Tab-separated table of C-alpha atoms in Angstrom:
chain	number	residue	atom	x	y	z
A	1	UNK	CA	81.692	100.701	64.835
A	2	UNK	CA	81.693	103.249	67.550
A	3	UNK	CA	81.312	101.280	71.003
A	4	UNK	CA	79.304	102.605	73.953
A	5	UNK	CA	81.310	104.961	76.074
A	6	UNK	CA	80.527	102.887	79.219
A	7	UNK	CA	82.669	100.051	78.028
A	8	UNK	CA	85.595	102.141	76.993
A	9	UNK	CA	86.235	103.113	80.708
A	10	UNK	CA	86.521	99.378	81.617
A	11	UNK	CA	89.973	98.282	83.163
A	12	UNK	CA	90.986	94.797	82.048
A	13	UNK	CA	91.105	92.284	84.950
A	14	UNK	CA	94.636	91.880	86.528
A	15	UNK	CA	93.696	88.376	87.677
A	16	UNK	CA	92.357	87.256	84.347
A	17	UNK	CA	95.424	88.706	82.490
A	18	UNK	CA	97.855	86.825	84.830
A	19	UNK	CA	95.744	83.600	84.775
A	20	UNK	CA	95.937	83.749	80.898
A	21	UNK	CA	99.790	84.110	80.656
A	22	UNK	CA	100.126	81.193	83.033
A	23	UNK	CA	97.899	79.042	81.021
A	24	UNK	CA	99.817	80.095	77.987
A	25	UNK	CA	103.110	79.082	79.627
A	26	UNK	CA	101.541	75.692	80.769
A	27	UNK	CA	100.373	74.951	77.170
A	28	UNK	CA	103.957	75.290	76.290
A	29	UNK	CA	104.961	72.470	78.838
A	30	UNK	CA	106.350	74.731	81.599
A	31	UNK	CA	105.853	73.722	85.332
A	32	UNK	CA	103.704	76.838	86.335
A	33	UNK	CA	102.369	77.349	89.854
A	34	UNK	CA	99.351	79.579	89.561
A	35	UNK	CA	98.407	81.413	92.827
A	36	UNK	CA	95.862	83.575	91.082
A	37	UNK	CA	92.737	81.348	91.646
A	38	UNK	CA	89.754	82.779	93.417
A	39	UNK	CA	87.883	79.753	93.864
A	40	UNK	CA	88.385	76.595	96.545
A	41	UNK	CA	90.254	73.737	94.976
A	42	UNK	CA	87.743	71.212	96.256
A	43	UNK	CA	84.699	69.786	94.316
A	44	UNK	CA	81.186	70.514	95.162
A	45	UNK	CA	79.942	68.233	97.860
A	46	UNK	CA	78.321	65.004	96.789
A	47	UNK	CA	74.828	65.698	98.279
A	48	UNK	CA	74.582	68.927	96.294
A	49	UNK	CA	75.737	67.153	93.090
A	50	UNK	CA	72.949	64.597	93.814
A	51	UNK	CA	70.378	67.173	94.301
A	52	UNK	CA	71.293	68.675	90.721
A	53	UNK	CA	71.047	65.151	89.203
A	54	UNK	CA	67.637	64.816	90.804
A	55	UNK	CA	66.439	68.209	89.627
A	56	UNK	CA	67.369	67.235	85.959
A	57	UNK	CA	65.844	63.813	86.290
A	58	UNK	CA	62.604	65.323	87.659
A	59	UNK	CA	62.094	67.862	84.974
A	60	UNK	CA	63.281	71.016	86.827
A	61	UNK	CA	64.799	72.364	83.642
A	62	UNK	CA	62.519	75.120	82.809
A	63	UNK	CA	62.218	78.839	83.469
A	64	UNK	CA	61.824	79.961	87.021
A	65	UNK	CA	60.655	83.296	88.552
A	66	UNK	CA	63.255	85.857	87.817
A	67	UNK	CA	64.229	86.299	91.419
A	68	UNK	CA	64.514	82.610	92.164
A	69	UNK	CA	62.404	79.718	93.108
A	70	UNK	CA	60.321	80.238	96.271
A	71	UNK	CA	61.993	77.225	97.980
A	72	UNK	CA	65.581	78.515	97.555
A	73	UNK	CA	64.357	82.022	98.664
A	74	UNK	CA	63.081	80.401	101.907
A	75	UNK	CA	66.205	78.519	102.447
A	76	UNK	CA	68.079	81.644	102.195
A	77	UNK	CA	65.649	83.463	104.657
A	78	UNK	CA	66.171	80.426	106.939
A	79	UNK	CA	69.956	80.693	106.733
A	80	UNK	CA	69.883	84.427	107.606
A	81	UNK	CA	67.841	83.673	110.642
A	82	UNK	CA	69.935	80.689	111.717
A	83	UNK	CA	73.361	82.257	110.938
A	84	UNK	CA	72.998	86.047	111.447
A	85	UNK	CA	69.824	86.505	113.472
A	86	UNK	CA	68.320	88.459	110.596
A	87	UNK	CA	64.515	88.201	109.597
A	88	UNK	CA	63.583	88.882	105.992
A	89	UNK	CA	60.514	87.978	103.882
A	90	UNK	CA	60.414	86.792	100.299
A	91	UNK	CA	60.098	90.310	98.718
A	92	UNK	CA	63.302	91.321	100.438
A	93	UNK	CA	65.289	88.512	98.694
A	94	UNK	CA	66.572	88.013	95.111
A	95	UNK	CA	68.463	85.037	93.756
A	96	UNK	CA	71.043	86.109	91.176
A	97	UNK	CA	73.309	84.393	88.698
A	98	UNK	CA	76.337	84.622	91.075
A	99	UNK	CA	77.132	87.249	93.871
A	100	UNK	CA	78.644	89.341	90.985
A	101	UNK	CA	75.350	89.615	89.300
A	102	UNK	CA	73.639	90.661	92.414
A	103	UNK	CA	76.183	93.444	92.634
A	104	UNK	CA	75.923	94.520	88.978
A	105	UNK	CA	72.241	94.540	89.234
A	106	UNK	CA	72.235	96.542	92.623
A	107	UNK	CA	74.436	99.258	91.086
A	108	UNK	CA	72.288	99.467	88.003
A	109	UNK	CA	69.152	100.191	89.888
A	110	UNK	CA	70.945	102.399	92.580
A	111	UNK	CA	72.995	104.833	90.648
A	112	UNK	CA	72.402	107.654	88.433
A	113	UNK	CA	74.871	109.642	86.564
A	114	UNK	CA	77.421	111.023	88.689
A	115	UNK	CA	76.472	109.267	91.705
A	116	UNK	CA	79.287	108.270	94.011
A	117	UNK	CA	80.131	105.043	95.787
A	118	UNK	CA	82.822	104.984	98.275
A	119	UNK	CA	85.166	101.968	97.411
A	120	UNK	CA	87.807	101.102	100.220
A	121	UNK	CA	91.174	100.071	98.617
A	122	UNK	CA	92.506	97.316	98.440
A	123	UNK	CA	89.222	96.339	96.890
A	124	UNK	CA	87.953	93.300	94.626
A	125	UNK	CA	88.521	94.339	91.086
A	126	UNK	CA	85.019	94.332	89.934
A	127	UNK	CA	83.718	96.983	92.410
A	128	UNK	CA	84.909	100.124	90.500
A	129	UNK	CA	84.243	98.701	87.262
A	130	UNK	CA	80.647	97.807	88.052
A	131	UNK	CA	80.073	101.317	89.458
A	132	UNK	CA	81.363	102.843	86.293
A	133	UNK	CA	79.107	100.728	84.205
A	134	UNK	CA	76.229	102.082	86.132
A	135	UNK	CA	77.544	105.663	85.051
A	136	UNK	CA	78.531	106.268	88.771
A	137	UNK	CA	81.831	107.136	90.090
A	138	UNK	CA	83.925	105.029	92.385
A	139	UNK	CA	85.634	107.171	95.201
A	140	UNK	CA	88.809	105.354	96.545
A	141	UNK	CA	89.927	105.557	100.121
A	142	UNK	CA	93.139	103.993	101.239
A	143	UNK	CA	92.462	101.346	104.072
A	144	UNK	CA	95.847	101.564	105.321
A	145	UNK	CA	97.940	98.414	105.973
A	146	UNK	CA	98.765	99.677	109.591
A	147	UNK	CA	95.172	99.744	110.291
A	148	UNK	CA	94.703	96.095	109.065
A	149	UNK	CA	93.486	97.311	105.597
A	150	UNK	CA	90.399	98.531	107.309
A	151	UNK	CA	88.377	101.763	106.708
A	152	UNK	CA	88.147	104.202	109.735
A	153	UNK	CA	85.100	106.295	110.539
A	154	UNK	CA	87.223	109.461	110.090
A	155	UNK	CA	88.055	108.408	106.504
A	156	UNK	CA	84.577	107.546	105.599
A	157	UNK	CA	83.395	111.120	106.915
A	158	UNK	CA	86.019	112.757	104.936
A	159	UNK	CA	85.047	111.040	101.710
A	160	UNK	CA	81.251	111.966	101.900
A	161	UNK	CA	79.831	114.497	99.344
A	162	UNK	CA	76.520	115.560	98.530
A	163	UNK	CA	76.736	112.970	95.651
A	164	UNK	CA	77.729	109.889	97.875
A	165	UNK	CA	75.091	107.235	97.513
A	166	UNK	CA	76.640	104.035	99.035
A	167	UNK	CA	79.844	102.410	100.601
A	168	UNK	CA	80.893	99.012	100.106
A	169	UNK	CA	82.064	96.798	102.931
A	170	UNK	CA	83.789	93.511	102.241
A	171	UNK	CA	84.335	91.217	105.196
A	172	UNK	CA	86.170	88.970	105.218
A	173	UNK	CA	87.854	90.673	102.298
A	174	UNK	CA	89.124	89.798	98.951
A	175	UNK	CA	91.991	90.489	98.508
A	176	UNK	CA	93.256	91.166	102.127
A	177	UNK	CA	91.337	88.550	104.095
A	178	UNK	CA	90.781	91.054	106.935
A	179	UNK	CA	87.694	91.237	108.896
A	180	UNK	CA	85.827	93.979	110.713
A	181	UNK	CA	84.692	93.662	114.306
A	182	UNK	CA	81.213	94.696	115.594
A	183	UNK	CA	82.255	97.945	117.072
A	184	UNK	CA	84.172	98.727	114.030
A	185	UNK	CA	81.071	98.166	111.986
A	186	UNK	CA	78.882	99.990	114.337
A	187	UNK	CA	81.100	103.163	113.935
A	188	UNK	CA	81.194	102.892	110.278
A	189	UNK	CA	77.195	102.124	110.124
A	190	UNK	CA	76.596	105.241	112.385
A	191	UNK	CA	78.431	107.587	109.898
A	192	UNK	CA	76.171	105.992	107.033
A	193	UNK	CA	73.014	106.539	109.186
A	194	UNK	CA	73.945	110.327	109.823
A	195	UNK	CA	74.573	110.827	106.104
A	196	UNK	CA	71.733	108.545	104.549
A	197	UNK	CA	74.357	106.436	102.738
A	198	UNK	CA	73.400	102.711	101.712
A	199	UNK	CA	75.840	99.847	103.021
A	200	UNK	CA	76.652	97.357	100.342
A	201	UNK	CA	77.893	94.413	102.642
A	202	UNK	CA	79.633	91.886	100.579
A	203	UNK	CA	79.822	88.723	102.754
A	204	UNK	CA	80.738	86.064	100.304
A	205	UNK	CA	83.516	84.876	102.542
A	206	UNK	CA	81.655	84.707	105.794
A	207	UNK	CA	82.049	80.921	106.271
A	208	UNK	CA	85.823	80.804	105.746
A	209	UNK	CA	87.409	82.211	108.783
A	210	UNK	CA	90.402	80.691	110.628
A	211	UNK	CA	90.473	82.278	114.122
A	212	UNK	CA	87.866	82.341	116.893
A	213	UNK	CA	86.549	85.512	115.785
A	214	UNK	CA	82.959	85.609	114.691
A	215	UNK	CA	81.770	86.966	111.420
A	216	UNK	CA	79.322	90.029	112.112
A	217	UNK	CA	77.060	91.323	109.553
A	218	UNK	CA	76.554	95.103	109.873
A	219	UNK	CA	72.838	94.402	109.452
A	220	UNK	CA	72.748	92.401	112.648
A	221	UNK	CA	73.672	95.458	114.821
A	222	UNK	CA	70.406	97.318	114.849
A	223	UNK	CA	67.177	97.495	112.877
A	224	UNK	CA	68.257	100.877	111.511
A	225	UNK	CA	71.300	99.449	110.038
A	226	UNK	CA	69.658	96.468	108.620
A	227	UNK	CA	67.050	98.780	106.811
A	228	UNK	CA	70.042	100.579	105.446
A	229	UNK	CA	72.015	97.648	104.159
A	230	UNK	CA	71.902	95.356	101.123
A	231	UNK	CA	73.611	92.110	101.927
A	232	UNK	CA	75.367	90.197	99.033
A	233	UNK	CA	76.319	86.666	99.447
A	234	UNK	CA	76.203	83.179	97.616
A	235	UNK	CA	77.128	79.602	97.651
A	236	UNK	CA	80.332	80.001	95.432
A	237	UNK	CA	83.021	80.161	98.286
A	238	UNK	CA	81.264	78.582	101.240
A	239	UNK	CA	80.058	75.259	99.198
A	240	UNK	CA	82.753	75.142	96.467
A	241	UNK	CA	80.224	76.016	93.839
A	242	UNK	CA	81.939	78.861	91.835
A	243	UNK	CA	80.819	77.466	88.517
A	244	UNK	CA	77.130	76.974	89.441
A	245	UNK	CA	76.492	80.821	89.683
A	246	UNK	CA	74.076	81.166	92.465
A	247	UNK	CA	74.314	84.428	94.576
A	248	UNK	CA	71.782	86.465	96.204
A	249	UNK	CA	70.980	89.912	97.707
A	250	UNK	CA	68.795	90.735	100.766
A	251	UNK	CA	67.464	94.133	101.891
A	252	UNK	CA	64.800	96.620	101.498
A	253	UNK	CA	62.048	95.479	99.018
A	254	UNK	CA	62.063	99.119	97.808
A	255	UNK	CA	65.517	98.009	96.192
A	256	UNK	CA	65.173	94.153	95.728
A	257	UNK	CA	61.819	94.437	93.544
A	258	UNK	CA	63.399	96.525	90.851
A	259	UNK	CA	66.370	94.391	90.853
A	260	UNK	CA	64.134	91.491	90.321
A	261	UNK	CA	62.622	93.502	87.395
A	262	UNK	CA	65.725	94.234	85.867
A	263	UNK	CA	67.033	90.823	86.191
A	264	UNK	CA	63.742	89.517	84.372
A	265	UNK	CA	64.865	91.484	81.313
A	266	UNK	CA	68.671	90.486	81.357
A	267	UNK	CA	69.042	86.873	82.727
A	268	UNK	CA	65.342	85.821	82.812
A	269	UNK	CA	66.387	83.731	85.857
A	270	UNK	CA	69.144	81.877	87.514
A	271	UNK	CA	69.831	78.361	86.137
A	272	UNK	CA	67.091	76.034	87.346
A	273	UNK	CA	69.312	73.188	88.157
A	274	UNK	CA	71.806	75.210	89.913
A	275	UNK	CA	69.123	76.787	92.109
A	276	UNK	CA	67.998	73.324	93.242
A	277	UNK	CA	71.593	72.420	94.003
A	278	UNK	CA	71.709	75.628	96.088
A	279	UNK	CA	68.589	74.656	97.773
A	280	UNK	CA	70.130	71.512	98.871
A	281	UNK	CA	73.468	73.235	100.053
A	282	UNK	CA	71.201	75.418	102.397
A	283	UNK	CA	68.733	72.727	103.534
A	284	UNK	CA	71.200	70.118	104.554
A	285	UNK	CA	72.589	69.626	108.051
A	286	UNK	CA	76.047	68.835	106.647
A	287	UNK	CA	78.933	71.405	107.177
A	288	UNK	CA	80.878	71.476	103.973
A	289	UNK	CA	83.040	74.250	105.470
A	290	UNK	CA	84.494	72.237	108.220
A	291	UNK	CA	87.127	70.345	105.998
A	292	UNK	CA	87.752	73.438	103.803
A	293	UNK	CA	88.483	75.597	106.862
A	294	UNK	CA	90.751	73.079	108.492
A	295	UNK	CA	92.877	72.664	105.145
A	296	UNK	CA	92.705	76.439	104.348
A	297	UNK	CA	94.023	77.101	107.974
A	298	UNK	CA	96.828	74.743	107.655
A	299	UNK	CA	97.736	76.240	104.320
A	300	UNK	CA	97.599	79.800	105.670
A	301	UNK	CA	99.875	79.117	108.534
A	302	UNK	CA	102.608	77.619	106.356
A	303	UNK	CA	102.358	80.147	103.695
A	304	UNK	CA	102.407	82.982	105.984
A	305	UNK	CA	105.548	81.816	107.715
A	306	UNK	CA	107.311	81.074	104.522
A	307	UNK	CA	106.526	84.617	102.835
A	308	UNK	CA	107.784	86.453	105.833
A	309	UNK	CA	111.129	84.607	105.720
A	310	UNK	CA	111.971	85.969	102.296
A	311	UNK	CA	113.949	89.289	102.173
A	312	UNK	CA	111.942	92.278	101.429
A	313	UNK	CA	108.621	90.697	101.787
A	314	UNK	CA	106.146	91.420	104.849
A	315	UNK	CA	102.827	89.764	105.075
A	316	UNK	CA	100.022	90.581	107.590
A	317	UNK	CA	98.138	87.285	108.564
A	318	UNK	CA	94.589	87.490	107.366
A	319	UNK	CA	91.621	86.181	109.471
A	320	UNK	CA	89.547	84.912	106.545
A	321	UNK	CA	88.854	84.050	102.754
A	322	UNK	CA	91.839	82.128	101.168
A	323	UNK	CA	94.325	84.824	100.153
A	324	UNK	CA	97.370	86.509	101.601
A	325	UNK	CA	98.313	90.097	100.475
A	326	UNK	CA	101.984	90.757	101.350
A	327	UNK	CA	103.778	93.882	100.957
A	328	UNK	CA	106.620	93.325	98.467
A	329	UNK	CA	107.745	96.951	97.780
A	330	UNK	CA	110.968	96.346	99.532
A	331	UNK	CA	111.806	93.274	97.460
A	332	UNK	CA	110.931	95.024	94.197
A	333	UNK	CA	113.180	97.857	95.215
A	334	UNK	CA	116.218	95.796	96.020
A	335	UNK	CA	115.516	93.578	92.898
A	336	UNK	CA	115.887	96.754	90.827
A	337	UNK	CA	112.374	96.849	89.227
A	338	UNK	CA	110.353	99.853	88.953
A	339	UNK	CA	107.008	98.355	89.857
A	340	UNK	CA	105.397	95.482	91.490
A	341	UNK	CA	103.777	94.608	88.074
A	342	UNK	CA	107.222	94.377	86.449
A	343	UNK	CA	108.487	92.345	89.417
A	344	UNK	CA	105.452	89.793	89.182
A	345	UNK	CA	105.954	89.539	85.424
A	346	UNK	CA	109.631	88.714	85.697
A	347	UNK	CA	108.771	86.159	88.410
A	348	UNK	CA	106.325	84.416	86.265
A	349	UNK	CA	108.696	84.560	83.284
A	350	UNK	CA	111.987	83.101	85.337
A	351	UNK	CA	110.445	81.093	88.073
A	352	UNK	CA	106.987	80.202	86.641
A	353	UNK	CA	105.078	81.517	89.751
A	354	UNK	CA	101.791	83.321	89.002
A	355	UNK	CA	100.780	85.997	91.477
A	356	UNK	CA	98.405	88.749	91.015
A	357	UNK	CA	99.927	92.403	91.258
A	358	UNK	CA	98.153	94.530	93.746
A	359	UNK	CA	97.681	97.407	91.132
A	360	UNK	CA	94.253	95.976	90.273
A	361	UNK	CA	93.029	95.947	93.619
A	362	UNK	CA	94.216	99.556	94.363
A	363	UNK	CA	97.323	98.557	96.298
A	364	UNK	CA	100.456	99.093	94.084
A	365	UNK	CA	102.861	97.703	96.868
A	366	UNK	CA	101.255	94.349	97.177
A	367	UNK	CA	100.528	90.987	95.558
A	368	UNK	CA	97.597	88.765	96.021
A	369	UNK	CA	98.384	85.014	96.513
A	370	UNK	CA	95.662	82.367	96.721
A	371	UNK	CA	96.289	79.406	98.980
A	372	UNK	CA	93.494	77.548	97.217
A	373	UNK	CA	95.860	74.994	95.956
A	374	UNK	CA	97.930	72.170	97.550
A	375	UNK	CA	100.443	72.696	100.313
A	376	UNK	CA	103.102	71.123	98.279
A	377	UNK	CA	102.574	73.567	95.671
A	378	UNK	CA	102.593	76.515	98.017
A	379	UNK	CA	105.929	75.327	99.578
A	380	UNK	CA	107.422	75.142	96.082
A	381	UNK	CA	105.968	78.495	95.058
A	382	UNK	CA	107.794	80.136	98.267
A	383	UNK	CA	110.885	78.230	97.462
A	384	UNK	CA	110.829	79.738	93.884
A	385	UNK	CA	109.897	83.487	95.003
A	386	UNK	CA	112.813	83.280	97.496
A	387	UNK	CA	115.263	82.200	94.725
A	388	UNK	CA	114.032	84.928	92.599
A	389	UNK	CA	114.306	87.444	95.100
A	390	UNK	CA	117.877	86.233	96.106
A	391	UNK	CA	119.071	86.049	92.447
A	392	UNK	CA	118.076	89.770	91.775
A	393	UNK	CA	119.391	91.221	94.941
A	394	UNK	CA	121.384	94.308	94.013
C-alpha cells in the first residue's frame, strides 16, 4: 500500500536510534552507559503521586474538556502570573498531551503548504519534522558556537522571506543548554514584530538553570511581543513527569481555540489522572526543582571539566537544561573517522558509551551528552571516552 507523502519525509530520531542500540547491547549483558536520556533521573515527587492516586479513587477517570480541566488551566494561568508576570485568560491556554503535542498541534493549525518556519540550529530533533508534517518548510540557520549557539538579529533578518510564518526560540535549549538574555530576546522580537512573524517560545527547561541568570520569556518584554508569541511549556522536566504527558500552550485565543478544536479530534483530551497530578504540581508550595538543580549543577561542573581534559574535545559550559554539547570534530579527525556518526558508533561498540551524534540536531561536529544520570556513571563515561580517544590517536 502506498503511504502518505508526509511520512516519507520524516527523518528517524537519532536519539531513539542510539538508545535502541544501547538497549540491545545491555540485553546482551554489556555494561553500557547511556547518556542519551532526555528526562530527569528522579521519580515524580510524592505529593504529585498522591494527587494522582486520589484522583483515581475519587472517580476522575472520565473524559475531560479537550483543552484541559478548568482547575489546571487556572493553575497554569497562576503560574504564568507568579513566575513570568504574564496574564492570560482561559481561552488563551490549552493543556495538551505533552509539550510535543502542543507544538505539533500549533504547527497543524498555523501552517499552510510551503509556509516557512525558521529553525535555529542546533535544534531539538522534532522541530523540523513537525513543520514538515504540517506541509511547512523548515529553514535552518546555524547559530554559531562562537556566539554561544544563539541566533543573531542579523541572521534572522537574512532568513526572512515572503513565506516566513514563524521562528522557534528554545531557551534554555535542547541540545546546547544555552540561554538568551532579555536584550537578545528583545532584538530578535523586534525583527519578528517588524516582519509580522510569530514567535514560538519553547520554555520547557525554564526551571533548570544553574547560574544566577534569570529565565526570561520573550512574552514578558512587552505587550506587543506577548501578543505575537505562543509559549510552549509543561511539567515534564520541571517536575520529573515525562511519562505523565502534560504540556500546554499559551497565546492568542485566535490560535489557541483552533488548537483546542483540533485536539478534540485527535486526543479527545489529555489523560484525566495526569491532569490532576499536574494540578498538584502547580498548586503546591513545594519546590521540586531545588534538589534537581543542585544535583544537576554538581554533575555539570564535573562532566564539563572532564570532557575538556580529553584531547580533541572542547565543551562550552551551558547554563540550563541537562545536556552538554561538546565539539568533537578534532577528536574525530585525530582518531581517523570520517564523521561524528561513525565515531559515536565505534565508541558505543568498543567502550559501551552511548552518546547522541549532533547530526540529528543540525550540528554535525558535536555530540549531545545528558547528565541526567549518576555522577559515578558520568565519571566512568568520561574515563571510557578518554581511553577511546587515546587508543585511536593517529
